[in-house]
CSV table of C-alpha atoms and ligand atoms in Angstrom, one decimal:
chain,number,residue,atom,x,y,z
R,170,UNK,CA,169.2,64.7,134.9
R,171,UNK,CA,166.8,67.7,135.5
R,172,UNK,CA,168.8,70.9,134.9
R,173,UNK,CA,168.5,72.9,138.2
R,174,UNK,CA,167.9,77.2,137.3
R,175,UNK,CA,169.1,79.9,140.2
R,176,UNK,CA,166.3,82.7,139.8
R,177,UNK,CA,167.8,85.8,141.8
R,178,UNK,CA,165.3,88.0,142.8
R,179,UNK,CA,162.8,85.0,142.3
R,180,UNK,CA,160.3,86.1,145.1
R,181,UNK,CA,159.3,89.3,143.1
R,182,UNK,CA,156.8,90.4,140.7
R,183,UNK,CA,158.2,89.0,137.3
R,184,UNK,CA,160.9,86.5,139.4
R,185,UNK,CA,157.6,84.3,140.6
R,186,UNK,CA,156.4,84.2,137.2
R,187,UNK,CA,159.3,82.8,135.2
R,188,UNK,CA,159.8,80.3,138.7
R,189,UNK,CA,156.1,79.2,138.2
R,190,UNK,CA,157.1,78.2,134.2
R,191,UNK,CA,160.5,77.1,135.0
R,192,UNK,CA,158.7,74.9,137.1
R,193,UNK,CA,156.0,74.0,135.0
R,194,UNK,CA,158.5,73.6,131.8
R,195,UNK,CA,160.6,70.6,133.9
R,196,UNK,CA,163.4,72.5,135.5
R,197,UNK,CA,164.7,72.2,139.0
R,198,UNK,CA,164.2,76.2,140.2
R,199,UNK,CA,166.7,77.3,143.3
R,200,UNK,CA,164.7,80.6,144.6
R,201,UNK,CA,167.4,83.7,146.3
R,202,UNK,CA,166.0,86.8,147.2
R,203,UNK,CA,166.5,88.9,150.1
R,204,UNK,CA,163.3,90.2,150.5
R,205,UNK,CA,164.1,94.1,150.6
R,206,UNK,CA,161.5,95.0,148.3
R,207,UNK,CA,158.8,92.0,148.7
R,208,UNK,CA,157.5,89.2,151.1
R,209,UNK,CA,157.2,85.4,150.7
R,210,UNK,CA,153.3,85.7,149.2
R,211,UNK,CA,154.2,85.5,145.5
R,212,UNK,CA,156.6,83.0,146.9
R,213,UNK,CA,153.7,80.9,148.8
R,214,UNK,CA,151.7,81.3,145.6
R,215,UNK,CA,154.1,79.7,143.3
R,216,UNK,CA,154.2,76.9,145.7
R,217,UNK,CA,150.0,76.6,145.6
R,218,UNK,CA,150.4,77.1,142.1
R,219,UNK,CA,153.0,74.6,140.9
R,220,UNK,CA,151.9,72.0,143.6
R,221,UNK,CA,155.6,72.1,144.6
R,222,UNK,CA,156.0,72.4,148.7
R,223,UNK,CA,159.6,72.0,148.5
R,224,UNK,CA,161.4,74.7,146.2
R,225,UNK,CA,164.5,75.5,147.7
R,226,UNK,CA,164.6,79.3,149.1
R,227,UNK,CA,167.6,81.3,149.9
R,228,UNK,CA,167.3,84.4,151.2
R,229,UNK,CA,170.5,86.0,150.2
R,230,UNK,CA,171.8,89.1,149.4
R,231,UNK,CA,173.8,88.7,145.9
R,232,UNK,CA,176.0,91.8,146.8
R,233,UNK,CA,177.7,89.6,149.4
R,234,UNK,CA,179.9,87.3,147.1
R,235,UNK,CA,180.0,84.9,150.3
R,236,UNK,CA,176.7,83.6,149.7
R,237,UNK,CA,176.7,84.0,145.8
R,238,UNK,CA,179.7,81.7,146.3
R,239,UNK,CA,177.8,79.6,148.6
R,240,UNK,CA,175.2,78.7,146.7
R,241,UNK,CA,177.4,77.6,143.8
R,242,UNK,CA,179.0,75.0,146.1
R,243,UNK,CA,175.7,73.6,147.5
R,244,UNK,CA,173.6,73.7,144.2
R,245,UNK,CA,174.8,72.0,140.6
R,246,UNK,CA,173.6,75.5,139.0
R,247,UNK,CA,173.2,74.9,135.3
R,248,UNK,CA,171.5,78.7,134.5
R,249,UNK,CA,171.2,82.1,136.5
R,250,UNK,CA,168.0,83.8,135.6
R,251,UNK,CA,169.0,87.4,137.5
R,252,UNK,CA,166.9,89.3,138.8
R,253,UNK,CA,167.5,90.5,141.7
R,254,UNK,CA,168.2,94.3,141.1
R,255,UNK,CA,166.3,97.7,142.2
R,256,UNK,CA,164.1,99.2,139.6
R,257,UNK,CA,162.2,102.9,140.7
R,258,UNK,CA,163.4,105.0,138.4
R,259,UNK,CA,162.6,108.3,141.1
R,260,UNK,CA,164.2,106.9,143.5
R,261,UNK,CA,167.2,106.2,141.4
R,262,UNK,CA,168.0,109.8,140.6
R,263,UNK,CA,167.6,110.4,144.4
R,264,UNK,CA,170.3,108.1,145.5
R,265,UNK,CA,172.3,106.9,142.4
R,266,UNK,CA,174.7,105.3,144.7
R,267,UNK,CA,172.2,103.1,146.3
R,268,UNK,CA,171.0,102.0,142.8
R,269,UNK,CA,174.8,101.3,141.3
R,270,UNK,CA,176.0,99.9,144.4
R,271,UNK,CA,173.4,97.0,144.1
R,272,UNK,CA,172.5,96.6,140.3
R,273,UNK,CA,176.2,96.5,139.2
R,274,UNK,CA,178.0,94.8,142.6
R,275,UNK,CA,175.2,91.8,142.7
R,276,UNK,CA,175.7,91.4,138.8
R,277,UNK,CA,179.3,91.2,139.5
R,278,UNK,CA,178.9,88.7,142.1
R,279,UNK,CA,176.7,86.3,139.9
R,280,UNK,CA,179.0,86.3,137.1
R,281,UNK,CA,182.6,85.7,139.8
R,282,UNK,CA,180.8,82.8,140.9
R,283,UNK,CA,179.6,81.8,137.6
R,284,UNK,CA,183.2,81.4,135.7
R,285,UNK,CA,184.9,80.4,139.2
R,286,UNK,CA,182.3,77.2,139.3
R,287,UNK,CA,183.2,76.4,136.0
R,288,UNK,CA,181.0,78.4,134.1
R,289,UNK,CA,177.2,79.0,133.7
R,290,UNK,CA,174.9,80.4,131.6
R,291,UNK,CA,173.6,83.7,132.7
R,292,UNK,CA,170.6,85.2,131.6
R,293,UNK,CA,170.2,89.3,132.5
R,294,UNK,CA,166.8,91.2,133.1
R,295,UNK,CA,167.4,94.3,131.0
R,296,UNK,CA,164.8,96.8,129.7
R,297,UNK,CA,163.6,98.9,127.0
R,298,UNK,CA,164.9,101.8,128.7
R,299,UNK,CA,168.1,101.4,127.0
R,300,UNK,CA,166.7,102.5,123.7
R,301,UNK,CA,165.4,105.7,125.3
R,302,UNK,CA,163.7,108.6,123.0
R,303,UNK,CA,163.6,107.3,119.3
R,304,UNK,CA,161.9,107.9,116.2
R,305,UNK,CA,162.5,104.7,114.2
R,306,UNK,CA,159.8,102.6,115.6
R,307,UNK,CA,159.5,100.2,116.4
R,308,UNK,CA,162.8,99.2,117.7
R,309,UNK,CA,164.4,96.5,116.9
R,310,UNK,CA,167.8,95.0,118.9
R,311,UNK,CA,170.3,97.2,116.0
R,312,UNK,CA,168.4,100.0,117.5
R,313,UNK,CA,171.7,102.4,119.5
R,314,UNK,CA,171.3,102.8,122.8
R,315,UNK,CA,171.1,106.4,123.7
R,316,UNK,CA,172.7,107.9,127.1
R,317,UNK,CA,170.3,107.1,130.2
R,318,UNK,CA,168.6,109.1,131.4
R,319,UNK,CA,168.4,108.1,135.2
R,320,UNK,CA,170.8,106.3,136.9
R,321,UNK,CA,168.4,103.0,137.0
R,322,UNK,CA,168.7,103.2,133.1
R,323,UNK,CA,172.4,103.4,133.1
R,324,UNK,CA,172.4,100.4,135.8
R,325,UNK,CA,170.7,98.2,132.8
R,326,UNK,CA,173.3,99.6,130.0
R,327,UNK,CA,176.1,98.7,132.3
R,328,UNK,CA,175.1,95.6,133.0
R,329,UNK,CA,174.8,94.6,129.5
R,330,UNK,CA,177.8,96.0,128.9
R,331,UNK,CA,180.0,93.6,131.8
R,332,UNK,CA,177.6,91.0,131.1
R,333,UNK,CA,178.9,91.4,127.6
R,334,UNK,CA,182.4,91.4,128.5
R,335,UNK,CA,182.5,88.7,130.7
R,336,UNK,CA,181.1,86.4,128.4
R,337,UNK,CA,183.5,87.6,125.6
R,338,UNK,CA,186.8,86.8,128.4
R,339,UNK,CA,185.8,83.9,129.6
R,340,UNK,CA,185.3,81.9,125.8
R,341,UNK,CA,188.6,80.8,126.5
R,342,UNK,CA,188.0,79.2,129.8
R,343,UNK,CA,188.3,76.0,130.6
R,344,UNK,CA,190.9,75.5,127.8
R,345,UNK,CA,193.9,77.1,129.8
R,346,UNK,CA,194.5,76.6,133.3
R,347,UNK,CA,193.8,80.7,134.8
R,348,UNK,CA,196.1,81.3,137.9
R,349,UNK,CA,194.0,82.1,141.0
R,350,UNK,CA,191.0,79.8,139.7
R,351,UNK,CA,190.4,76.3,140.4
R,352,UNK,CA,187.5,75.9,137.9
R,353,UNK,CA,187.0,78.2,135.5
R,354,UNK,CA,184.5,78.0,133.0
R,355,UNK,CA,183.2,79.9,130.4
R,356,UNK,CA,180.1,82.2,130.8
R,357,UNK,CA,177.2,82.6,128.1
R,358,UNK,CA,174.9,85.3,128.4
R,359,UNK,CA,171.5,86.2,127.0
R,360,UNK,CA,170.2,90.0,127.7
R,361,UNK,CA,166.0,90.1,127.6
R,362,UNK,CA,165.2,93.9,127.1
R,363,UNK,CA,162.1,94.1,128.4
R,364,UNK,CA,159.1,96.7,127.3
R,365,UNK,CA,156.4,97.2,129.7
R,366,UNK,CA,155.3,94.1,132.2
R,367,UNK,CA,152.2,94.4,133.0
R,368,UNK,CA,148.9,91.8,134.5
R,369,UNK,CA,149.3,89.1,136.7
R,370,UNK,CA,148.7,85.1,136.7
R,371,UNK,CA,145.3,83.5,135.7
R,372,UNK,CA,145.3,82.0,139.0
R,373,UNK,CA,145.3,85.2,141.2
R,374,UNK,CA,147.9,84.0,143.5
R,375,UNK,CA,151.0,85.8,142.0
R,376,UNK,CA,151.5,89.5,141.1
R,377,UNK,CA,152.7,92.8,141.2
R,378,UNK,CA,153.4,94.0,144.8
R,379,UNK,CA,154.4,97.7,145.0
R,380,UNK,CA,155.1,99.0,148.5
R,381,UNK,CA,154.1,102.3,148.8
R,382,UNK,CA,152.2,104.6,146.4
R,383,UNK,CA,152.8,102.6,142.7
R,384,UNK,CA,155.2,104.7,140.2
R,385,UNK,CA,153.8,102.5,137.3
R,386,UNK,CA,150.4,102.5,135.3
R,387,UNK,CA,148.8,99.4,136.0
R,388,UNK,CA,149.2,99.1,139.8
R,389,UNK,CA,147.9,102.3,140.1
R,390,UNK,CA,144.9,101.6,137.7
R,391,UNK,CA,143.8,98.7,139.7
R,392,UNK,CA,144.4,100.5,143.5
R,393,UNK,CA,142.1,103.3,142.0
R,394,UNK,CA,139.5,101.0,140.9
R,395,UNK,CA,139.7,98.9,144.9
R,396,UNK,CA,139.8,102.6,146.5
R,397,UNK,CA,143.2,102.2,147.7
R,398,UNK,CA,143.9,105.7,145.3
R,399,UNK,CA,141.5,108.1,144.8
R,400,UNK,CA,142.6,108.9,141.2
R,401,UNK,CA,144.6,108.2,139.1
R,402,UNK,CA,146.8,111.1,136.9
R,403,UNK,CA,147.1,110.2,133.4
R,404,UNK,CA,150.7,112.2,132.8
R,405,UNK,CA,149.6,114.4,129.5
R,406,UNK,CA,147.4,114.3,127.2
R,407,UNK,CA,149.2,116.7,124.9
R,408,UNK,CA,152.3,114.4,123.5
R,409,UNK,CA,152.2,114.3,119.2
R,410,UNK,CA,150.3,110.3,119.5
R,411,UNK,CA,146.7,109.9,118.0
R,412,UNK,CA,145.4,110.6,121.4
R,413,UNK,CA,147.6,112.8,123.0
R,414,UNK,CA,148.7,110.4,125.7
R,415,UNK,CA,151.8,108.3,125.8
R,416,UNK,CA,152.4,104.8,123.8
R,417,UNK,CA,153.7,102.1,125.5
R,418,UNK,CA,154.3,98.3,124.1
R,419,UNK,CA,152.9,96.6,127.5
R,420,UNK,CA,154.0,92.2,127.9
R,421,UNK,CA,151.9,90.1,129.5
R,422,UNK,CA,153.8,88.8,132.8
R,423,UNK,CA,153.3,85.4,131.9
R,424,UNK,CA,154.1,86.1,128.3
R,425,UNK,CA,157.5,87.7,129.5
R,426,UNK,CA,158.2,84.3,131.7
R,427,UNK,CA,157.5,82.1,128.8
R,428,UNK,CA,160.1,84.3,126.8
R,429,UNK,CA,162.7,83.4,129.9
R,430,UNK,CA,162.1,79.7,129.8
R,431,UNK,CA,162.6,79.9,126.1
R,432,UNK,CA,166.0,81.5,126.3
R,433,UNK,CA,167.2,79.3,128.9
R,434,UNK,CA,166.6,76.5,127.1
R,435,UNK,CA,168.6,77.7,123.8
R,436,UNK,CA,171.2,78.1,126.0
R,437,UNK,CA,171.0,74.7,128.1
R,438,UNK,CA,170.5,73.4,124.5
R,439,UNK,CA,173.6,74.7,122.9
R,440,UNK,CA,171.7,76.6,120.3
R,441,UNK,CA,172.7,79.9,120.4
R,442,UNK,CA,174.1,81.3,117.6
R,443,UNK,CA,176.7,83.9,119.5
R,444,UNK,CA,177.6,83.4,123.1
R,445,UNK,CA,175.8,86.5,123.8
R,446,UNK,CA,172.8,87.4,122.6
R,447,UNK,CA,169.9,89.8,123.0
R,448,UNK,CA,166.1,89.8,122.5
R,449,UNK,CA,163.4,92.4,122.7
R,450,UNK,CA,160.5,91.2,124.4
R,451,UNK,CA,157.4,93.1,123.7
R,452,UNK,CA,154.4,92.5,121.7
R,453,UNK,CA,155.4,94.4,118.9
R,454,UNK,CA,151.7,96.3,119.4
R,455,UNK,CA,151.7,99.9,120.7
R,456,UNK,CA,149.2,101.1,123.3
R,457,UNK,CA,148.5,104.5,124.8
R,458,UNK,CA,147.8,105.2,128.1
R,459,UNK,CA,143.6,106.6,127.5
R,460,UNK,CA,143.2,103.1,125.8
R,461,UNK,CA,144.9,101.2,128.3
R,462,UNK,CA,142.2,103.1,130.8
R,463,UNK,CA,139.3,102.5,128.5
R,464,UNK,CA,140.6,98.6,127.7
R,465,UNK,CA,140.5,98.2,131.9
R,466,UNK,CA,137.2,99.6,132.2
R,467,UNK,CA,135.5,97.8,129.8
R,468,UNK,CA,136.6,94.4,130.5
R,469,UNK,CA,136.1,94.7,134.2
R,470,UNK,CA,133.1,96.4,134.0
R,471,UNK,CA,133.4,99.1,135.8
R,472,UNK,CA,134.3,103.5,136.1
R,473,UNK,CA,137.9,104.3,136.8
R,474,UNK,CA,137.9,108.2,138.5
R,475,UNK,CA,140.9,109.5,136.4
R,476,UNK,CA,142.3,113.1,135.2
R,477,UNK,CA,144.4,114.3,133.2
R,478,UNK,CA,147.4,115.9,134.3
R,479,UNK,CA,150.8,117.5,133.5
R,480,UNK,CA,153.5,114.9,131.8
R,481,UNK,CA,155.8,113.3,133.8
R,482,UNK,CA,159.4,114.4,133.7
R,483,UNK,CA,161.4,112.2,131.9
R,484,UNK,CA,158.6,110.1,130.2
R,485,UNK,CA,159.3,109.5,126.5
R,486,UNK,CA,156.6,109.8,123.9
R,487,UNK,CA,156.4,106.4,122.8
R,488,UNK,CA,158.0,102.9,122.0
R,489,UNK,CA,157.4,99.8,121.1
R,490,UNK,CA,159.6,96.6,120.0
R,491,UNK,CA,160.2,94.3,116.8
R,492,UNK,CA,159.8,91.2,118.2
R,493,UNK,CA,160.7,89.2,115.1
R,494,UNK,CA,164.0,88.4,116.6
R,495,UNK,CA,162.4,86.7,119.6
R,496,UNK,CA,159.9,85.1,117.5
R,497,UNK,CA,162.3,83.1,114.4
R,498,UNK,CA,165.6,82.3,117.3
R,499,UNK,CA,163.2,81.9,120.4
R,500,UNK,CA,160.0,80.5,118.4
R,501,UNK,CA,158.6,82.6,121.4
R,502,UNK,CA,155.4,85.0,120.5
R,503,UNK,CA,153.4,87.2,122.7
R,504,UNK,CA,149.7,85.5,123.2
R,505,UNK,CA,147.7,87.5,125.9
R,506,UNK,CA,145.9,90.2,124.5
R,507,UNK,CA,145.5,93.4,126.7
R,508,UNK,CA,141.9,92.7,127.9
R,509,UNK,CA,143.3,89.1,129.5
R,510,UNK,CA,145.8,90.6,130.8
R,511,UNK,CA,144.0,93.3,132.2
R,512,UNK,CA,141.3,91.4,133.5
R,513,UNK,CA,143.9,89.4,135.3
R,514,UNK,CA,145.4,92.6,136.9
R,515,UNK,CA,142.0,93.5,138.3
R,516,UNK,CA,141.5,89.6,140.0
R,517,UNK,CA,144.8,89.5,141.2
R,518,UNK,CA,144.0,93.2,142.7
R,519,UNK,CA,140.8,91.9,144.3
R,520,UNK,CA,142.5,88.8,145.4
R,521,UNK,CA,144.9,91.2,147.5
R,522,UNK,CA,141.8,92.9,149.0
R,523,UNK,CA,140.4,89.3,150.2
R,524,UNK,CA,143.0,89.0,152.0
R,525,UNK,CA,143.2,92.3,153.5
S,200,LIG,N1,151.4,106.8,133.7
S,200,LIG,C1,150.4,107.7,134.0
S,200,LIG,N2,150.0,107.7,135.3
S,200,LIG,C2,150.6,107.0,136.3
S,200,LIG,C3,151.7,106.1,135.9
S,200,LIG,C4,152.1,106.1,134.6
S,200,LIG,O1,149.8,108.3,133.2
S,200,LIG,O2,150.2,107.1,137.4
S,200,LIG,C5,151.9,106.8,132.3
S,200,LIG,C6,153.3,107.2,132.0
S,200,LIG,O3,153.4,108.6,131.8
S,200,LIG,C7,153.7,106.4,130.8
S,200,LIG,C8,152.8,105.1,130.9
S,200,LIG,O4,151.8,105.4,131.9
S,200,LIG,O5,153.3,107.0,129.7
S,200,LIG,C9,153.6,103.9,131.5
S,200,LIG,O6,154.3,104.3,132.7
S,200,LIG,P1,155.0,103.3,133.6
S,200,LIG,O7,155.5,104.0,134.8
S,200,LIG,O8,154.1,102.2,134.0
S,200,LIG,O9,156.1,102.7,132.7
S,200,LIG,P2,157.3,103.4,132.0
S,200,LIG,O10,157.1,103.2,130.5
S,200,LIG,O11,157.5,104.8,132.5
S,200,LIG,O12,158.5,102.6,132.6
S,200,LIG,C10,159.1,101.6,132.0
S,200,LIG,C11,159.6,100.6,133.0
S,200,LIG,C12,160.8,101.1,133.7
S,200,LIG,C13,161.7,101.8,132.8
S,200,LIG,C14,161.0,102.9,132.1
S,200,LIG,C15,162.0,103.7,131.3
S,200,LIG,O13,158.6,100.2,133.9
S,200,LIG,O14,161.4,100.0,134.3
S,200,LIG,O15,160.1,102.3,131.3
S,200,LIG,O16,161.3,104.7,130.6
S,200,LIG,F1,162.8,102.3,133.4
């Protein structure tokens, strides 16, 4: 039987990406989202893309446990690829509660249902962020965590941390019979620390959707180059890199989905080696910002009107990831070099203005 994958948050930016391989890799995919910070188009363009008019869509809200629960009943879910979580770092230090309200409650939520429906495995969208400023690069998953410094940051530690937890109380499950609980299960749990997603798919019909004026590079690059921005600030050219500007280790979007199939199935599998696990996902290749511009302009042929301009409070210097971990337990590698992935950006930019 087809195992069936519950992608929270799959109508996003990287959540259409990992549905489209999921897909593509054999998996039954159940699609929940509720849509606060996207629209069905990436949704409708995994559909073109897979050929597949009849993915099941939920649009839920995972911080109401009702529904979480729900689904669980209706669907045999075998994996939880989560998602679904807010992610503007501004905004985040602007209204903290908003941010650990939702990260932390629909995590919570996920994992109830999870052991209460006889357990799951659980796979948790985390970031690079949790390595913050650092000067062992690059860094590899022994690397500490440093304090956050934005309460989106801290949302990702924390949810490590209960994902952690919860996967370390519930090995017991399903030997004992728990009071309160008609099923219980154990819960395994794999935590992908992402570095910087970036590009879109080769087909043009998914991609990155900011609303509103983009907080990160690439968006930006490519809504300067339509006309959308007039020009894009390139935050400091004065930080101790070769070039002054900021290094960045920036993942293909359909490398990063790849990385999420192959983790799900080590755990569908039975081949992790601890029930929680965690892998840097990166290409192990720093960038800085100038070249990123340069790289863009080259491979799309074309001028990008850009300054430079103050740094950008909070911005580290630079980071980048050991992937080796990823690469020997995964067998997963980074393939996309920055000029496909850039050029992909740019069609998937233009694609948005054809439709406009
Ligand atoms: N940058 C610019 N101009 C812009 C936008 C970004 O110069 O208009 C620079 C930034 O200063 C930085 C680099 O481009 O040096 C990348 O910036 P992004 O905002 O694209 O990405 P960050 O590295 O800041 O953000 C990433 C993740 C976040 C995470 C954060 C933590 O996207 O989810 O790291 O530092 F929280």
């Amino acid at each position: 039987m087809k195992k069936r994958v519950l992608v929270s948050g799959g109508a996003g930016y990287i959540g259409s990406h990992v549905t489209v391989e999921l897909i593509q890799a054999g998996y039954d995919v159940v699609v929940a989202d509720n849509l606060s910070n996207c629209d069905l188009t990436c949704f409708e363009g995994v559909k073109k893309i897979t050929g597949k008019d009849d993915i099941p869509f939920e649009k839920i809200d995972c911080c109401d446990y009702a529904s979480v629960d729900r689904l669980f009943s209706e669907f045999r879910i075998d994996a939880v690829i989560h998602f679904a979580a807010f992610k503007a770092v501004g905004e985040s230090v602007a209204e903290p509660l908003k941010y650990y309200r939702n990260n932390l409650l629909s995590l919570l939520n996920i994992l109830e249902a999870a052991k209460t429906h006889g357990g799951c495995n659980v796979l948790f969208s985390s970031s690079a962020t949790v390595y913050g400023e650092t000067d062992k690069l690059p860094v590899t998953e022994e690397s500490p965590r440093q304090p956050a410094i934005s309460p989106y940051g801290n949302t990702k530690q924390i949810c490590e941390d209960i994902l952690r937890d919860t996967v370390k109380a519930t090995a017991a499950y399903g030997n004992e019979v728990m009071p309160g609980i008609d099923k219980p299960g154990p819960v395994k749990g794999t935590a992908l620390r992402y570095f910087n997603p970036i590009g879109a798919h080769p087909s043009a019909l998914i991609g990155e959707l900011p609303r509103g004026v983009p907080n990160n590079l690439v968006p930006y690059i490519t809504q300067t180059a339509i006309g959308k921005r007039e020009c894009l600030s390139i935050f400091g050219n004065d930080y101790p890199t070769p070039d002054g500007t900021c290094l960045r280790d920036y993942i293909d979007v359909v490398d990063l989905a790849k990385a999420h199939v192959a983790a799900v199935a080590r755990m569908l599998e039975g081949r992790m080696a601890e029930d929680y696990e965690i892998f840097n996902i990166g290409t192990g290749r720093p960038v800085s910002v100038l070249e990123l511009v340069n790289t863009f302009e080259k491979v799309n042929n074309l001028k990008l009107n850009y300054r430079f301009t103050p740094r950008r409070e909070g911005d580290i210097t630079a980071i980048w990831a050991d992937p080796s971990r990823a690469e020997k337990e995964l067998g997963w590698k980074a393939q996309r070099t920055v000029e496909e992935t850039l050029a992909a950006a740019w069609a998937w930019e233009k694609h948005l203005a054809g439709k406009e």
